[in-house]
Amino acid sequence: MHDIVTDLCVFLPDLVWAHQKVSIQNSISGKLEPSNKRVKPVAKSNSLTGVITPVKTPALKRIGQSISRSISFRTDARPLPPAPLRSRTKASSFPRRRNSQCWSDTVESHDLTAKEIKRQEVIYELTQGEKQLIEDLSLVKKVYYEPMLKLDIMTESELGQIFGTLDSLIPLHEDLLARLERLRGSEKTVGEVGPTLLNWFPCLEAYVTYCCNQVGAKALLDHKKQQKRVEHFLRLCQESSFSRKLDLWNFLDLPRSRLVKYPLLLKEIQKCTPPDHPDEDTLPDAVSCFLIQSIVAEVNKKTGEAECQFYRRGLIYLEESQRITEIHQSRFLYCHGELKTNKGQKLHVFLFELALVLTRPVEDREGGQMFNVYRQPLPNTLINLEEIPDSEAGGGGTFRGAFTGGNDKVKNCFRVSSRGRSKVNPYCLQANDSFSKQQWITCLRQAIVQSRDRSAHTSQSPLSLHPDPALCHIADLSLSSDTDMADHTSR
């Protein structure tokens, strides 16, 4: 016990974790810690001088209980119940969602058709999704934001940038949850849901501000993770049962994932709605009407613009000739990520709306990430794209040797060059895997075609020049592995 107390006084988050652990052990065993037990004084930590001093066990217990309550994601501050914890097996297995209960599990009997049962299941999924999102966002505030602010792990300004307008989203979803629960009848069935959703969807415009902030928030969070205290705190939280093995960014990205799911849920409800149902008049409007789709599209557009501006500001031009107008006129990113040159050098490549920019990542004075522009950027209208087939060692020559050392196949490579610019040498680039290579080639082809169309038809409406919606937000991807890509496309 003395060892535990010593560790806890060195770093306060450990106090929370150890206190929860001891509380669970005591709940299971039914034994309480003797109130007259004493602990040896411990040396003061530089970071906690004047905050924690050697105290008796009862006082230490009160501190632990207070902190445990402050980070608890429960709405009530009651201690853990002494009931057997084995009944909550789902919590110990760290599920992505805590409750997989179906609507059918909540009713004893019903007299509904299979189609109507499916409809109730989807509406129940919508309702439970709101409830779980509210719990998760409240958890983020109590477990991450408030302790990091109190412990001075980050400044209030840094936390404000990372968490953005998260607080404003919680009451928004609480409102929808309350509306949906009021629709449930005495038999736990929901009748007409279309008007409620149509009236609530305009509230989603609040997502524009939150999602636009996420680009800078992610960059700052990744930078702060390099500090030992921040990394230690976040690791302790991720290892705790309440996190379900999700890290802080997983929680901060939940609202955006939820936003893109609404159109899918609406279509499922409409599919299960009988022709003579009252929702048959309103749900098609909710599904096909520009309301929800336009909000999602606006969020994607504004987020893409914010991301483009963020990375543009991070470019460092080594020569004035690199400042081509196509970079500054670009409104979004098709994609960006790590690629290698034919000399094995790692580059971070940005495919903007109108230009391809190769960069070398560097750090600024404060440790933030910047990007030195490498060679001359290429306007998309002038790009020639050549896919290089995977080849054996005998067919590569210098190109093969540069990538592989003369022993292996040349894999996942493509070449970009410029039309009509003899001073710009071709760039031979290698992706991390075959899926990443195909995504780069797809994005490059899309960018080339649309840039040339834009150049040839400057009088067209700007709306017709936006990229394919399926590719519009590929900029979220690092394009570093098949797993990353699969995770994104499954959302």
Tab-separated table of C-alpha atoms in Angstrom:
chain	number	residue	atom	x	y	z
A	1	MET	CA	0.000	0.000	0.000
A	2	HIS	CA	2.909	2.341	0.793
A	3	ASP	CA	4.285	1.842	-2.731
A	4	ILE	CA	0.934	2.762	-4.244
A	5	VAL	CA	0.660	5.923	-2.165
A	6	THR	CA	4.189	6.958	-3.124
A	7	ASP	CA	3.429	6.564	-6.834
A	8	LEU	CA	0.157	8.440	-6.499
A	9	CYS	CA	1.725	11.483	-4.921
A	10	VAL	CA	4.258	11.723	-7.732
A	11	PHE	CA	1.633	12.040	-10.423
A	12	LEU	CA	-1.974	12.854	-9.689
A	13	PRO	CA	-3.653	10.875	-12.488
A	14	ASP	CA	-2.115	7.754	-10.960
A	15	LEU	CA	-4.058	8.629	-7.816
A	16	VAL	CA	-7.313	8.396	-9.733
A	17	TRP	CA	-6.413	5.087	-11.326
A	18	ALA	CA	-5.154	3.511	-8.077
A	19	HIS	CA	-8.151	4.760	-6.121
A	20	GLN	CA	-10.554	3.216	-8.611
A	21	LYS	CA	-8.590	-0.018	-8.511
A	22	VAL	CA	-8.645	-0.166	-4.697
A	23	SER	CA	-12.356	0.708	-4.656
A	24	ILE	CA	-13.148	-2.163	-7.006
A	25	GLN	CA	-11.033	-4.581	-4.985
A	26	ASN	CA	-12.764	-3.520	-1.774
A	27	SER	CA	-16.176	-3.850	-3.402
A	28	ILE	CA	-15.429	-7.390	-4.466
A	29	SER	CA	-13.889	-8.499	-1.193
A	30	GLY	CA	-16.379	-6.612	0.952
A	31	LYS	CA	-13.552	-5.369	3.147
A	32	LEU	CA	-12.844	-1.789	4.082
A	33	GLU	CA	-9.428	-0.314	4.646
A	34	PRO	CA	-8.709	0.253	8.391
A	35	SER	CA	-9.238	3.897	9.224
A	36	ASN	CA	-6.297	3.954	11.667
A	37	LYS	CA	-3.721	2.788	9.177
A	38	ARG	CA	-0.873	5.269	8.689
A	39	VAL	CA	1.432	5.892	5.786
A	40	LYS	CA	4.957	7.219	5.708
A	41	PRO	CA	5.546	10.787	4.504
A	42	VAL	CA	6.694	11.034	0.914
A	43	ALA	CA	8.882	13.587	-0.824
A	44	LYS	CA	7.121	16.451	-2.508
A	45	SER	CA	7.025	16.467	-6.288
A	46	ASN	CA	8.063	19.605	-8.120
A	47	SER	CA	4.826	19.631	-10.094
A	48	LEU	CA	2.622	19.175	-7.013
A	49	THR	CA	4.484	21.220	-4.358
A	50	GLY	CA	1.960	22.710	-1.999
A	51	VAL	CA	-0.876	20.637	-3.478
A	52	ILE	CA	-0.389	17.237	-1.850
A	53	THR	CA	1.385	16.845	1.505
A	54	PRO	CA	1.888	13.739	3.663
A	55	VAL	CA	-1.499	12.974	5.174
A	56	LYS	CA	-3.231	10.254	7.076
A	57	THR	CA	-5.040	7.545	5.209
A	58	PRO	CA	-8.580	8.882	5.870
A	59	ALA	CA	-7.649	12.239	4.370
A	60	LEU	CA	-5.989	10.535	1.439
A	61	LYS	CA	-9.108	8.480	0.920
A	62	ARG	CA	-11.233	11.631	0.896
A	63	ILE	CA	-8.949	13.206	-1.709
A	64	GLY	CA	-9.124	10.085	-3.826
A	65	GLN	CA	-12.897	9.913	-3.532
A	66	SER	CA	-13.237	13.575	-4.480
A	67	ILE	CA	-11.041	13.216	-7.545
A	68	SER	CA	-12.729	9.968	-8.520
A	69	ARG	CA	-16.081	11.744	-8.436
A	70	SER	CA	-14.728	14.668	-10.454
A	71	ILE	CA	-13.719	12.451	-13.373
A	72	SER	CA	-16.563	9.967	-13.147
A	73	PHE	CA	-18.693	9.850	-16.258
A	74	ARG	CA	-21.725	8.875	-14.195
A	75	THR	CA	-24.344	11.581	-13.688
A	76	ASP	CA	-24.621	10.673	-10.010
A	77	ALA	CA	-21.567	10.701	-7.784
A	78	ARG	CA	-22.334	7.497	-5.926
A	79	PRO	CA	-19.466	5.046	-5.285
A	80	LEU	CA	-19.240	1.795	-7.194
A	81	PRO	CA	-21.902	-0.653	-5.999
A	82	PRO	CA	-20.790	-3.724	-4.047
A	83	ALA	CA	-22.817	-5.918	-6.382
A	84	PRO	CA	-20.858	-8.485	-8.409
A	85	LEU	CA	-19.079	-6.843	-11.321
A	86	ARG	CA	-19.293	-9.969	-13.444
A	87	SER	CA	-22.743	-8.962	-14.616
A	88	ARG	CA	-21.163	-6.079	-16.561
A	89	THR	CA	-19.076	-8.249	-18.826
A	90	LYS	CA	-19.406	-5.865	-21.762
A	91	ALA	CA	-17.570	-3.095	-19.903
A	92	SER	CA	-14.597	-5.337	-19.180
A	93	SER	CA	-14.265	-6.394	-22.820
A	94	PHE	CA	-13.917	-2.761	-23.962
A	95	PRO	CA	-16.678	-2.711	-26.610
A	96	ARG	CA	-16.783	0.170	-29.047
A	97	ARG	CA	-20.329	0.719	-27.959
A	98	ARG	CA	-21.502	-0.223	-24.466
A	99	ASN	CA	-25.035	-1.222	-25.330
A	100	SER	CA	-25.857	-3.628	-28.146
A	101	GLN	CA	-29.425	-4.146	-26.947
A	102	CYS	CA	-32.141	-4.253	-29.612
A	103	TRP	CA	-35.607	-2.773	-29.434
A	104	SER	CA	-37.085	-6.279	-29.279
A	105	ASP	CA	-35.193	-6.838	-26.026
A	106	THR	CA	-37.010	-3.926	-24.382
A	107	VAL	CA	-40.570	-5.171	-24.938
A	108	GLU	CA	-42.237	-8.271	-23.547
A	109	SER	CA	-44.625	-8.758	-26.457
A	110	HIS	CA	-45.772	-7.001	-29.596
A	111	ASP	CA	-48.132	-7.474	-32.498
A	112	LEU	CA	-46.133	-6.002	-35.366
A	113	THR	CA	-45.140	-7.136	-38.815
A	114	ALA	CA	-41.529	-7.964	-39.594
A	115	LYS	CA	-41.174	-4.703	-41.519
A	116	GLU	CA	-42.562	-2.615	-38.660
A	117	ILE	CA	-40.295	-4.423	-36.190
A	118	LYS	CA	-37.329	-3.498	-38.360
A	119	ARG	CA	-38.527	0.109	-38.399
A	120	GLN	CA	-38.725	0.204	-34.604
A	121	GLU	CA	-35.243	-1.327	-34.392
A	122	VAL	CA	-33.742	1.433	-36.564
A	123	ILE	CA	-35.525	4.194	-34.610
A	124	TYR	CA	-34.295	2.595	-31.392
A	125	GLU	CA	-30.764	2.510	-32.808
A	126	LEU	CA	-31.066	6.220	-33.603
A	127	THR	CA	-32.233	6.945	-30.049
A	128	GLN	CA	-29.567	4.823	-28.378
A	129	GLY	CA	-26.905	6.359	-30.595
A	130	GLU	CA	-27.871	9.811	-29.296
A	131	LYS	CA	-27.757	8.586	-25.711
A	132	GLN	CA	-24.334	7.002	-26.116
A	133	LEU	CA	-22.928	10.039	-27.901
A	134	ILE	CA	-24.075	12.273	-25.040
A	135	GLU	CA	-22.422	9.932	-22.530
A	136	ASP	CA	-19.184	9.903	-24.503
A	137	LEU	CA	-19.027	13.679	-24.937
A	138	SER	CA	-19.775	14.186	-21.233
A	139	LEU	CA	-17.066	11.664	-20.410
A	140	VAL	CA	-14.550	13.574	-22.534
A	141	LYS	CA	-15.276	16.756	-20.632
A	142	LYS	CA	-15.052	15.213	-17.146
A	143	VAL	CA	-12.241	12.711	-17.705
A	144	TYR	CA	-9.966	14.646	-20.060
A	145	TYR	CA	-10.704	18.366	-20.175
A	146	GLU	CA	-11.341	19.151	-16.497
A	147	PRO	CA	-8.483	17.058	-14.996
A	148	MET	CA	-5.942	18.348	-17.537
A	149	LEU	CA	-6.966	21.909	-16.741
A	150	LYS	CA	-6.850	21.384	-12.957
A	151	LEU	CA	-3.502	19.580	-13.112
A	152	ASP	CA	-2.054	22.214	-15.462
A	153	ILE	CA	-1.131	19.497	-17.967
A	154	MET	CA	-2.188	21.901	-20.730
A	155	THR	CA	-3.125	25.555	-20.676
A	156	GLU	CA	-6.728	26.674	-20.954
A	157	SER	CA	-5.975	28.115	-24.389
A	158	GLU	CA	-4.487	24.833	-25.645
A	159	LEU	CA	-7.416	22.825	-24.290
A	160	GLY	CA	-9.824	25.293	-25.875
A	161	GLN	CA	-8.208	24.746	-29.257
A	162	ILE	CA	-8.198	20.947	-28.943
A	163	PHE	CA	-11.753	20.555	-27.629
A	164	GLY	CA	-13.220	23.382	-29.698
A	165	THR	CA	-16.987	23.855	-29.355
A	166	LEU	CA	-17.574	20.372	-27.944
A	167	ASP	CA	-19.637	21.800	-25.070
A	168	SER	CA	-22.190	23.235	-27.494
A	169	LEU	CA	-22.875	19.809	-29.042
A	170	ILE	CA	-23.971	18.105	-25.819
A	171	PRO	CA	-27.217	20.093	-25.270
A	172	LEU	CA	-27.913	19.841	-28.989
A	173	HIS	CA	-28.042	16.033	-28.849
A	174	GLU	CA	-29.782	16.063	-25.475
A	175	ASP	CA	-32.576	17.989	-27.193
A	176	LEU	CA	-32.964	15.371	-29.944
A	177	LEU	CA	-32.873	12.539	-27.407
A	178	ALA	CA	-35.641	14.181	-25.368
A	179	ARG	CA	-37.755	14.631	-28.505
A	180	LEU	CA	-37.308	11.009	-29.571
A	181	GLU	CA	-38.132	9.656	-26.117
A	182	ARG	CA	-41.325	11.709	-26.003
A	183	LEU	CA	-42.430	9.951	-29.199
A	184	ARG	CA	-42.382	6.515	-27.549
A	185	GLY	CA	-45.845	5.288	-26.757
A	186	SER	CA	-47.024	3.118	-23.877
A	187	GLU	CA	-45.980	0.013	-25.796
A	188	LYS	CA	-42.503	1.488	-26.435
A	189	THR	CA	-43.221	1.977	-30.116
A	190	VAL	CA	-42.633	5.162	-32.096
A	191	GLY	CA	-45.228	6.307	-34.605
A	192	GLU	CA	-44.428	9.339	-36.724
A	193	VAL	CA	-40.781	10.417	-36.489
A	194	GLY	CA	-40.294	12.410	-39.722
A	195	PRO	CA	-41.543	15.855	-38.530
A	196	THR	CA	-39.381	15.655	-35.391
A	197	LEU	CA	-36.235	14.968	-37.401
A	198	LEU	CA	-37.028	17.627	-40.004
A	199	ASN	CA	-37.486	20.236	-37.276
A	200	TRP	CA	-34.258	19.249	-35.500
A	201	PHE	CA	-31.828	18.821	-38.411
A	202	PRO	CA	-31.110	22.574	-38.814
A	203	CYS	CA	-29.397	22.383	-35.388
A	204	LEU	CA	-26.618	20.406	-37.064
A	205	GLU	CA	-25.228	23.621	-38.526
A	206	ALA	CA	-23.311	23.877	-35.241
A	207	TYR	CA	-21.109	21.102	-36.622
A	208	VAL	CA	-19.543	23.446	-39.173
A	209	THR	CA	-17.606	25.303	-36.485
A	210	TYR	CA	-16.657	22.155	-34.586
A	211	CYS	CA	-15.431	20.175	-37.597
A	212	CYS	CA	-13.504	23.104	-39.085
A	213	ASN	CA	-11.551	23.330	-35.833
A	214	GLN	CA	-10.559	19.662	-35.898
A	215	VAL	CA	-7.661	20.055	-38.327
A	216	GLY	CA	-5.741	22.403	-36.052
A	217	ALA	CA	-6.925	20.507	-32.979
A	218	LYS	CA	-5.448	17.230	-34.229
A	219	ALA	CA	-2.129	18.861	-35.084
A	220	LEU	CA	-1.852	20.493	-31.649
A	221	LEU	CA	-2.841	17.291	-29.838
A	222	ASP	CA	-0.219	15.273	-31.717
A	223	HIS	CA	2.368	17.918	-30.830
A	224	LYS	CA	1.419	17.953	-27.125
A	225	LYS	CA	1.583	14.152	-26.972
A	226	GLN	CA	5.348	14.452	-27.321
A	227	GLN	CA	5.457	15.917	-23.798
A	228	LYS	CA	5.900	13.257	-21.150
A	229	ARG	CA	3.204	14.477	-18.749
A	230	VAL	CA	0.602	14.687	-21.509
A	231	GLU	CA	1.503	11.300	-22.959
A	232	HIS	CA	1.461	9.737	-19.456
A	233	PHE	CA	-1.956	11.154	-18.612
A	234	LEU	CA	-3.538	10.140	-21.925
A	235	ARG	CA	-2.039	6.655	-21.712
A	236	LEU	CA	-3.451	6.149	-18.197
A	237	CYS	CA	-6.881	7.212	-19.426
A	238	GLN	CA	-6.735	4.914	-22.454
A	239	GLU	CA	-5.749	1.967	-20.274
A	240	SER	CA	-8.727	2.581	-17.950
A	241	SER	CA	-11.961	0.700	-18.490
A	242	PHE	CA	-14.067	3.799	-19.129
A	243	SER	CA	-12.147	4.544	-22.351
A	244	ARG	CA	-12.975	1.200	-24.006
A	245	LYS	CA	-9.414	1.353	-25.416
A	246	LEU	CA	-10.237	4.521	-27.372
A	247	ASP	CA	-7.803	7.410	-27.234
A	248	LEU	CA	-8.763	11.057	-26.814
A	249	TRP	CA	-8.913	11.743	-30.545
A	250	ASN	CA	-11.305	8.818	-31.085
A	251	PHE	CA	-13.710	10.538	-28.696
A	252	LEU	CA	-13.232	13.991	-30.244
A	253	ASP	CA	-13.969	12.549	-33.698
A	254	LEU	CA	-17.223	10.861	-32.618
A	255	PRO	CA	-19.468	13.848	-33.509
A	256	ARG	CA	-18.244	13.920	-37.105
A	257	SER	CA	-18.792	10.169	-37.410
A	258	ARG	CA	-22.269	10.611	-35.994
A	259	LEU	CA	-23.081	13.394	-38.460
A	260	VAL	CA	-22.447	11.287	-41.552
A	261	LYS	CA	-24.570	8.463	-40.133
A	262	TYR	CA	-27.842	10.417	-40.039
A	263	PRO	CA	-28.580	10.094	-43.791
A	264	LEU	CA	-27.990	6.328	-43.576
A	265	LEU	CA	-30.350	5.927	-40.619
A	266	LEU	CA	-33.001	8.016	-42.375
A	267	LYS	CA	-32.857	5.836	-45.459
A	268	GLU	CA	-33.202	2.699	-43.326
A	269	ILE	CA	-36.260	4.106	-41.545
A	270	GLN	CA	-37.816	5.082	-44.866
A	271	LYS	CA	-37.121	1.637	-46.306
A	272	CYS	CA	-39.056	0.031	-43.438
A	273	THR	CA	-41.967	2.475	-43.477
A	274	PRO	CA	-45.268	1.055	-44.882
A	275	PRO	CA	-46.904	2.965	-47.780
A	276	ASP	CA	-49.900	4.034	-45.664
A	277	HIS	CA	-47.780	5.269	-42.724
A	278	PRO	CA	-47.908	9.026	-41.813
A	279	ASP	CA	-44.121	9.158	-42.162
A	280	GLU	CA	-44.460	8.294	-45.832
A	281	ASP	CA	-45.171	11.964	-46.520
A	282	THR	CA	-42.332	13.474	-44.468
A	283	LEU	CA	-39.492	10.935	-44.517
A	284	PRO	CA	-38.866	11.221	-48.273
A	285	ASP	CA	-38.441	14.950	-47.717
A	286	ALA	CA	-35.986	14.263	-44.896
A	287	VAL	CA	-34.032	11.777	-46.988
A	288	SER	CA	-34.023	13.364	-50.436
A	289	CYS	CA	-34.481	17.006	-49.453
A	290	PHE	CA	-31.398	19.144	-49.479
A	291	LEU	CA	-31.656	19.789	-45.733
A	292	ILE	CA	-29.563	17.018	-44.187
A	293	GLN	CA	-27.500	16.444	-47.306
A	294	SER	CA	-26.710	20.122	-47.643
A	295	ILE	CA	-25.634	20.341	-44.002
A	296	VAL	CA	-23.286	17.372	-44.381
A	297	ALA	CA	-21.970	18.816	-47.652
A	298	GLU	CA	-21.443	22.219	-46.033
A	299	VAL	CA	-19.543	20.652	-43.140
A	300	ASN	CA	-17.336	18.737	-45.584
A	301	LYS	CA	-16.755	21.830	-47.692
A	302	LYS	CA	-15.882	24.131	-44.801
A	303	THR	CA	-13.715	21.468	-43.162
A	304	GLY	CA	-11.880	20.937	-46.444
A	305	GLU	CA	-11.293	24.675	-46.788
A	306	ALA	CA	-10.030	24.911	-43.204
A	307	GLU	CA	-7.696	21.978	-43.771
A	308	CYS	CA	-6.380	23.487	-46.990
A	309	GLN	CA	-5.677	26.809	-45.287
A	310	PHE	CA	-4.045	25.080	-42.323
A	311	TYR	CA	-1.516	23.190	-44.438
A	312	ARG	CA	-0.934	26.147	-46.762
A	313	ARG	CA	0.148	28.168	-43.739
A	314	GLY	CA	2.597	25.411	-42.841
A	315	LEU	CA	4.459	25.527	-46.161
A	316	ILE	CA	7.958	27.046	-46.125
A	317	TYR	CA	9.145	28.186	-49.553
A	318	LEU	CA	12.882	27.903	-50.035
A	319	GLU	CA	12.743	29.787	-53.344
A	320	GLU	CA	10.407	32.530	-54.460
A	321	SER	CA	9.664	30.667	-57.695
A	322	GLN	CA	7.953	27.920	-55.639
A	323	ARG	CA	5.113	30.278	-54.688
A	324	ILE	CA	2.925	29.391	-57.649
A	325	THR	CA	-0.546	30.929	-57.759
A	326	GLU	CA	-2.241	27.530	-58.071
A	327	ILE	CA	-1.386	26.745	-54.429
A	328	HIS	CA	-2.971	29.929	-53.087
A	329	GLN	CA	-6.036	29.571	-55.306
A	330	SER	CA	-6.740	26.011	-54.111
A	331	ARG	CA	-9.786	25.638	-51.875
A	332	PHE	CA	-9.369	22.036	-50.703
A	333	LEU	CA	-7.042	19.051	-50.535
A	334	TYR	CA	-7.677	15.853	-52.461
A	335	CYS	CA	-5.253	13.934	-50.262
A	336	HIS	CA	-1.927	14.169	-48.477
A	337	GLY	CA	0.471	11.717	-46.912
A	338	GLU	CA	3.905	10.145	-46.906
A	339	LEU	CA	5.610	8.987	-50.102
A	340	LYS	CA	9.224	8.070	-50.882
A	341	THR	CA	11.459	9.321	-53.669
A	342	ASN	CA	13.536	7.012	-55.871
A	343	LYS	CA	16.407	7.700	-53.446
A	344	GLY	CA	14.395	6.388	-50.519
A	345	GLN	CA	13.850	9.857	-49.045
A	346	LYS	CA	10.575	10.324	-47.167
A	347	LEU	CA	8.427	13.215	-48.329
A	348	HIS	CA	5.051	14.548	-47.252
A	349	VAL	CA	3.071	15.158	-50.432
A	350	PHE	CA	0.027	17.438	-50.727
A	351	LEU	CA	-2.369	17.190	-53.647
A	352	PHE	CA	-4.187	20.519	-53.505
A	353	GLU	CA	-7.139	21.364	-55.705
A	354	LEU	CA	-4.857	22.968	-58.302
A	355	ALA	CA	-1.282	21.898	-57.489
A	356	LEU	CA	0.890	18.982	-56.383
A	357	VAL	CA	3.407	19.977	-53.689
A	358	LEU	CA	6.231	17.768	-52.407
A	359	THR	CA	7.611	18.732	-48.987
A	360	ARG	CA	10.030	17.679	-46.272
A	361	PRO	CA	8.541	17.765	-42.754
A	362	VAL	CA	10.465	19.925	-40.264
A	363	GLU	CA	9.813	21.370	-36.799
A	364	ASP	CA	9.515	25.038	-35.944
A	365	ARG	CA	11.030	26.621	-32.849
A	366	GLU	CA	8.116	25.525	-30.686
A	367	GLY	CA	8.206	21.938	-31.931
A	368	GLY	CA	5.244	22.292	-34.286
A	369	GLN	CA	5.275	20.655	-37.711
A	370	MET	CA	6.101	22.683	-40.800
A	371	PHE	CA	6.846	21.632	-44.386
A	372	ASN	CA	9.796	22.744	-46.498
A	373	VAL	CA	8.708	22.773	-50.139
A	374	TYR	CA	10.840	20.257	-52.063
A	375	ARG	CA	11.742	21.120	-55.660
A	376	GLN	CA	9.190	22.890	-57.827
A	377	PRO	CA	5.416	22.409	-57.243
A	378	LEU	CA	3.440	21.146	-60.258
A	379	PRO	CA	0.158	22.732	-61.425
A	380	ASN	CA	-2.388	19.933	-61.840
A	381	THR	CA	-3.209	21.061	-65.383
A	382	LEU	CA	0.376	20.247	-66.437
A	383	ILE	CA	0.808	16.902	-64.687
A	384	ASN	CA	1.554	13.749	-66.655
A	385	LEU	CA	0.844	10.646	-64.587
A	386	GLU	CA	2.472	7.274	-65.241
A	387	GLU	CA	1.767	4.150	-63.224
A	388	ILE	CA	4.876	1.981	-62.817
A	389	PRO	CA	4.052	-1.748	-62.743
A	390	ASP	CA	5.575	-3.873	-60.013
A	391	SER	CA	8.680	-5.390	-61.613
A	392	GLU	CA	11.422	-7.856	-60.886
A	393	ALA	CA	14.960	-6.709	-60.111
A	394	GLY	CA	16.122	-7.225	-63.674
A	395	GLY	CA	13.700	-4.695	-65.167
A	396	GLY	CA	14.377	-1.625	-63.067
A	397	GLY	CA	17.897	-0.344	-63.747
A	398	THR	CA	18.783	2.724	-61.710
A	399	PHE	CA	15.180	3.212	-60.652
A	400	ARG	CA	15.049	-0.295	-59.206
A	401	GLY	CA	18.347	0.020	-57.416
A	402	ALA	CA	17.443	3.317	-55.814
A	403	PHE	CA	14.274	1.942	-54.295
A	404	THR	CA	15.289	-1.570	-53.361
A	405	GLY	CA	19.064	-1.867	-53.290
A	406	GLY	CA	18.959	-4.327	-56.195
A	407	ASN	CA	17.397	-7.225	-54.281
A	408	ASP	CA	13.611	-6.922	-54.310
A	409	LYS	CA	10.743	-6.006	-56.550
A	410	VAL	CA	9.894	-2.401	-57.282
A	411	LYS	CA	6.422	-2.062	-55.778
A	412	ASN	CA	3.714	0.557	-55.428
A	413	CYS	CA	5.417	3.211	-57.569
A	414	PHE	CA	4.211	5.900	-59.961
A	415	ARG	CA	5.782	8.813	-61.795
A	416	VAL	CA	4.594	12.408	-62.187
A	417	SER	CA	6.129	14.856	-64.631
A	418	SER	CA	5.266	18.235	-66.114
A	419	ARG	CA	4.103	19.004	-69.632
A	420	GLY	CA	5.996	21.822	-71.323
A	421	ARG	CA	8.337	22.574	-68.407
A	422	SER	CA	11.754	21.139	-69.196
A	423	LYS	CA	13.282	22.486	-65.975
A	424	VAL	CA	11.044	20.289	-63.828
A	425	ASN	CA	12.413	16.755	-63.581
A	426	PRO	CA	10.018	13.792	-63.286
A	427	TYR	CA	9.253	12.650	-59.749
A	428	CYS	CA	9.284	8.886	-59.142
A	429	LEU	CA	7.291	8.216	-55.983
A	430	GLN	CA	6.607	5.083	-53.947
A	431	ALA	CA	3.548	4.539	-51.756
A	432	ASN	CA	3.529	2.449	-48.589
A	433	ASP	CA	1.226	-0.230	-50.003
A	434	SER	CA	-0.801	-1.095	-53.080
A	435	PHE	CA	-4.062	0.326	-51.750
A	436	SER	CA	-2.413	3.644	-50.953
A	437	LYS	CA	-0.873	3.719	-54.432
A	438	GLN	CA	-4.262	3.238	-56.094
A	439	GLN	CA	-5.803	5.975	-53.973
A	440	TRP	CA	-3.055	8.386	-54.962
A	441	ILE	CA	-3.468	7.521	-58.631
A	442	THR	CA	-7.252	7.914	-58.403
A	443	CYS	CA	-6.940	11.299	-56.713
A	444	LEU	CA	-4.285	12.467	-59.184
A	445	ARG	CA	-6.423	11.513	-62.165
A	446	GLN	CA	-9.404	13.281	-60.637
A	447	ALA	CA	-7.330	16.396	-59.939
A	448	ILE	CA	-5.827	16.454	-63.443
A	449	VAL	CA	-9.186	16.093	-65.209
A	450	GLN	CA	-10.960	18.683	-63.090
A	451	SER	CA	-8.088	21.185	-63.301
A	452	ARG	CA	-8.020	20.908	-67.093
A	453	ASP	CA	-11.800	21.233	-67.240
A	454	ARG	CA	-11.588	24.298	-65.048
A	455	SER	CA	-8.930	25.793	-67.289
A	456	ALA	CA	-10.883	25.015	-70.463
A	457	HIS	CA	-14.261	26.125	-69.133
A	458	THR	CA	-13.603	29.026	-66.795
A	459	SER	CA	-17.146	30.278	-67.255
A	460	GLN	CA	-18.672	27.185	-65.597
A	461	SER	CA	-20.301	27.470	-62.189
A	462	PRO	CA	-17.875	26.772	-59.328
A	463	LEU	CA	-20.294	24.191	-57.976
A	464	SER	CA	-19.745	21.982	-61.004
A	465	LEU	CA	-16.015	21.980	-60.420
A	466	HIS	CA	-16.041	20.420	-56.987
A	467	PRO	CA	-14.539	16.921	-56.718
A	468	ASP	CA	-16.511	13.742	-56.561
A	469	PRO	CA	-18.135	13.627	-53.070
A	470	ALA	CA	-16.649	10.157	-52.612
A	471	LEU	CA	-13.197	11.723	-52.847
A	472	CYS	CA	-13.966	15.080	-51.278
A	473	HIS	CA	-12.710	14.158	-47.831
A	474	ILE	CA	-9.880	11.766	-48.616
A	475	ALA	CA	-7.708	14.523	-47.155
A	476	ASP	CA	-8.634	13.095	-43.739
A	477	LEU	CA	-6.530	10.045	-44.539
A	478	SER	CA	-2.844	9.626	-43.966
A	479	LEU	CA	-2.779	7.162	-46.878
A	480	SER	CA	-0.205	5.200	-44.934
A	481	SER	CA	-1.753	1.756	-44.773
A	482	ASP	CA	-4.589	-0.474	-45.889
A	483	THR	CA	-5.962	-0.434	-42.331
A	484	ASP	CA	-6.257	3.354	-42.198
A	485	MET	CA	-8.067	3.412	-45.525
A	486	ALA	CA	-10.436	0.617	-44.523
A	487	ASP	CA	-11.305	2.390	-41.283
A	488	HIS	CA	-12.206	5.569	-43.150
A	489	THR	CA	-14.281	3.959	-45.859
A	490	SER	CA	-16.242	1.926	-43.306
A	491	ARG	CA	-17.578	5.084	-41.646
